[in-house]
Tab-separated table of C-alpha atoms and ligand atoms in Angstrom:
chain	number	residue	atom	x	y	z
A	1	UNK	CA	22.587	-12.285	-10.216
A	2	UNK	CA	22.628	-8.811	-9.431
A	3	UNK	CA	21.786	-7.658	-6.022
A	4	UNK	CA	19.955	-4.880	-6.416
A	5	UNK	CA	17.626	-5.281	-2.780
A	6	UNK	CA	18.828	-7.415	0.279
A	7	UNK	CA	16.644	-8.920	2.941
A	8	UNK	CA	17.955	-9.069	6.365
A	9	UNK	CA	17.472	-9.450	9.839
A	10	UNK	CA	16.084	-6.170	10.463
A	11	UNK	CA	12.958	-6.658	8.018
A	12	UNK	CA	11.459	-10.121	9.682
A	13	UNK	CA	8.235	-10.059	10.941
A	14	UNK	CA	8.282	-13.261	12.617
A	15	UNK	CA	5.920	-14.550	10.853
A	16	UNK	CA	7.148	-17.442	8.486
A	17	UNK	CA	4.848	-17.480	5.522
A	18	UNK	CA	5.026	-13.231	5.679
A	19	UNK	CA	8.685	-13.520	5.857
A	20	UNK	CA	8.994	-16.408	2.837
A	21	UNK	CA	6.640	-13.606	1.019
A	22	UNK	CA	8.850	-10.762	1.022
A	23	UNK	CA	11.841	-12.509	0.770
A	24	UNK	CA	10.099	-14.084	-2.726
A	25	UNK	CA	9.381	-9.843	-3.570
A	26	UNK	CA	13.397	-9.093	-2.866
A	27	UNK	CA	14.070	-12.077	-5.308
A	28	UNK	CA	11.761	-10.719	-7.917
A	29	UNK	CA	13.054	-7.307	-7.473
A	30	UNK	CA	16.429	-8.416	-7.930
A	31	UNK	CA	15.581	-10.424	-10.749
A	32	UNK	CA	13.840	-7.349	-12.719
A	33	UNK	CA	17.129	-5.305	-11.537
A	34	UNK	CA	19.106	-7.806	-13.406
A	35	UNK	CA	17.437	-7.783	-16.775
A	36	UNK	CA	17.393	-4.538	-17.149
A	37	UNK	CA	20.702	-3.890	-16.006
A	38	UNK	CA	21.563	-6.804	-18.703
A	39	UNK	CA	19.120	-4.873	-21.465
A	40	UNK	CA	17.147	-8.164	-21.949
A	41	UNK	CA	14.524	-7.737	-24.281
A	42	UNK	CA	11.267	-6.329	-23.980
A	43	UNK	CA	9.440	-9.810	-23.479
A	44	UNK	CA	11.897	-10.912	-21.022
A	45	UNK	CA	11.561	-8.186	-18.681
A	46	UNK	CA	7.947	-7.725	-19.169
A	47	UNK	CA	7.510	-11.324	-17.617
A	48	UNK	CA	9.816	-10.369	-14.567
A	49	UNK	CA	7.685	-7.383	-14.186
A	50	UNK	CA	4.233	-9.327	-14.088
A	51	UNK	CA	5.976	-12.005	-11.798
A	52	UNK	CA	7.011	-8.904	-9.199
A	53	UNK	CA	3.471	-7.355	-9.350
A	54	UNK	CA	2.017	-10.873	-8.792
A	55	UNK	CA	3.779	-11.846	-6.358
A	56	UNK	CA	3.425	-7.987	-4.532
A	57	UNK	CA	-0.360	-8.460	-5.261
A	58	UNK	CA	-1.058	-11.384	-3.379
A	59	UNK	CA	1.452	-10.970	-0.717
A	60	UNK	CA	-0.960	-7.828	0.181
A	61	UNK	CA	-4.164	-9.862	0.163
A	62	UNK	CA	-2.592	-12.404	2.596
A	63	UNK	CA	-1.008	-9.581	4.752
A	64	UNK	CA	-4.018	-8.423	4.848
A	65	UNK	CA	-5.899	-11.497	5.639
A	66	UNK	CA	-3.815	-11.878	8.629
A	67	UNK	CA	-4.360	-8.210	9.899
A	68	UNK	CA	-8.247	-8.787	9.791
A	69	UNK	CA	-7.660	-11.962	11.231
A	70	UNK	CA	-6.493	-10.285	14.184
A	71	UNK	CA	-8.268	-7.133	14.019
A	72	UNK	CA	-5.280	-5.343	14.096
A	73	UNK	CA	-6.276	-1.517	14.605
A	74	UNK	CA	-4.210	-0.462	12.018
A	75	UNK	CA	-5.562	-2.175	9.130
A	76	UNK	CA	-7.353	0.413	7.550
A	77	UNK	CA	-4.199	2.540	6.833
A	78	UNK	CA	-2.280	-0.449	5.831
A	79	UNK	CA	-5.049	-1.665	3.264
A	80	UNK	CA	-4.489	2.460	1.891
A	81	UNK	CA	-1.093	1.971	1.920
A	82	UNK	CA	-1.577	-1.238	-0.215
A	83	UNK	CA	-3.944	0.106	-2.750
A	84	UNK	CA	-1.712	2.795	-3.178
A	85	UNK	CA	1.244	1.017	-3.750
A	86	UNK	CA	-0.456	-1.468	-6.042
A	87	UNK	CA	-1.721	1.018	-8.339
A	88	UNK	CA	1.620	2.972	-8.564
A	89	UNK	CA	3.403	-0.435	-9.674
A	90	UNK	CA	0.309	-1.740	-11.752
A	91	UNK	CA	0.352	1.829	-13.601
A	92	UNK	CA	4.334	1.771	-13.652
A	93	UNK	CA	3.819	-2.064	-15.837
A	94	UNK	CA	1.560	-0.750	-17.944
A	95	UNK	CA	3.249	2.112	-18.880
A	96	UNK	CA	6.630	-0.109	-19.493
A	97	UNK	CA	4.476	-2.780	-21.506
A	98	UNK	CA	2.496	0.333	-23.545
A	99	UNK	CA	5.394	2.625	-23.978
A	100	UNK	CA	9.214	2.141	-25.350
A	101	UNK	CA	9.796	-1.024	-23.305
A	102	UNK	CA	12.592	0.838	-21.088
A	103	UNK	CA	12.717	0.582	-17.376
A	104	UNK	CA	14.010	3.349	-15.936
A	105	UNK	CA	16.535	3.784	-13.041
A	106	UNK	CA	14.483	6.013	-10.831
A	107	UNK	CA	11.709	3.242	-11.636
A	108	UNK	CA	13.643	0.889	-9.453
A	109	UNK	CA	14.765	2.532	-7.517
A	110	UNK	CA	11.364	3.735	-6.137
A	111	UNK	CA	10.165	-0.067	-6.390
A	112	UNK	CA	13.347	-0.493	-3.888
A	113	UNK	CA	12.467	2.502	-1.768
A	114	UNK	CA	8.819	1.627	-0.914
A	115	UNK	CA	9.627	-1.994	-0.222
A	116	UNK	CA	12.564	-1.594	2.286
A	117	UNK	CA	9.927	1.776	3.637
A	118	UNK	CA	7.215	0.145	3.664
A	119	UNK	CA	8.442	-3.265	5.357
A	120	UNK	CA	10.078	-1.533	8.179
A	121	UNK	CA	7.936	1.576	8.948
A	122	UNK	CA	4.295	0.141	8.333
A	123	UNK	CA	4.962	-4.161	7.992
A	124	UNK	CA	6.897	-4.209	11.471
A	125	UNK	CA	3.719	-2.033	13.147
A	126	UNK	CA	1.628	-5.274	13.208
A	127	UNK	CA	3.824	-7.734	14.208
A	128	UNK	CA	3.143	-7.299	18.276
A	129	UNK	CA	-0.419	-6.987	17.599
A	130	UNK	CA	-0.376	-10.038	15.269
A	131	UNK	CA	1.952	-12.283	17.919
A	132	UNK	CA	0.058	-11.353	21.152
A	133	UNK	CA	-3.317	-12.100	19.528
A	134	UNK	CA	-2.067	-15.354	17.761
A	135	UNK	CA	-1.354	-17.203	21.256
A	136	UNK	CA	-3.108	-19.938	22.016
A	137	UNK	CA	-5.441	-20.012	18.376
B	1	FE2	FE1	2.132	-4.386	4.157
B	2	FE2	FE1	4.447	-6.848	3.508
């Protein structure tokens, strides 16, 4: 399969089930990447689509779980961040299931940019807060 997104070193937050998460988002992301690359059919993609917004949608809601969890400071930016996100790529799979069925290149490409962004500038802010605070619980 295509690599389209890689996860390294650089985007771990230490946390294992966050880390499993985003690793499963890369997957999906590469997976979408690949079909259309391939021109798979409408239906095809469409179900690689729903799996990467899934997938994005509940890694969010445990994310952000954790962050209240630990009052982390910063949660109320993140949780903007999230909504924001969320309704860009809920919009962008409507719009592909509604319209011609085409995903476009700059489509991916800004799912791409705002995972690898948004992982290193705004995941990796919690992950003191989150490891101090988890000690001894
Ligand atoms: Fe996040
Ligand atoms: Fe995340």
């Amino acid at each position: 399969m295509a690599t389209f997104v890689v996860f390294e070193k650089k985007h771990s937050v230490k946390i294992k089930d966050i880390d499993e998460q985003h690793q499963k988002i890369f997957d999906a992301v590469n997976a979408l990447y690949d079909a259309t690359m391939n021109q798979k059919d409408k239906k095809v993609v469409s179900k690689l689509f729903e799996g990467l917004v899934e997938c994005t949608v509940s890694h969010f809601a445990s994310e952000e779980k954790l962050m209240q969890k630990y009052e982390y400071p910063g949660y109320m930016s993140h949780k903007k961040e999230h909504d924001e996100l969320k309704k860009q790529i809920i919009d962008m799979l409507n719009g592909f299931i509604n319209g011609s069925g085409t995903l476009s290149k700059s489509n991916l490409y800004f799912v791409k940019d705002w995972l690898y962004k948004h992982i290193v500038q705004v995941d990796l802010l919690y992950v003191d807060h989150i490891f101090y605070h988890s000690l001894g619980t």
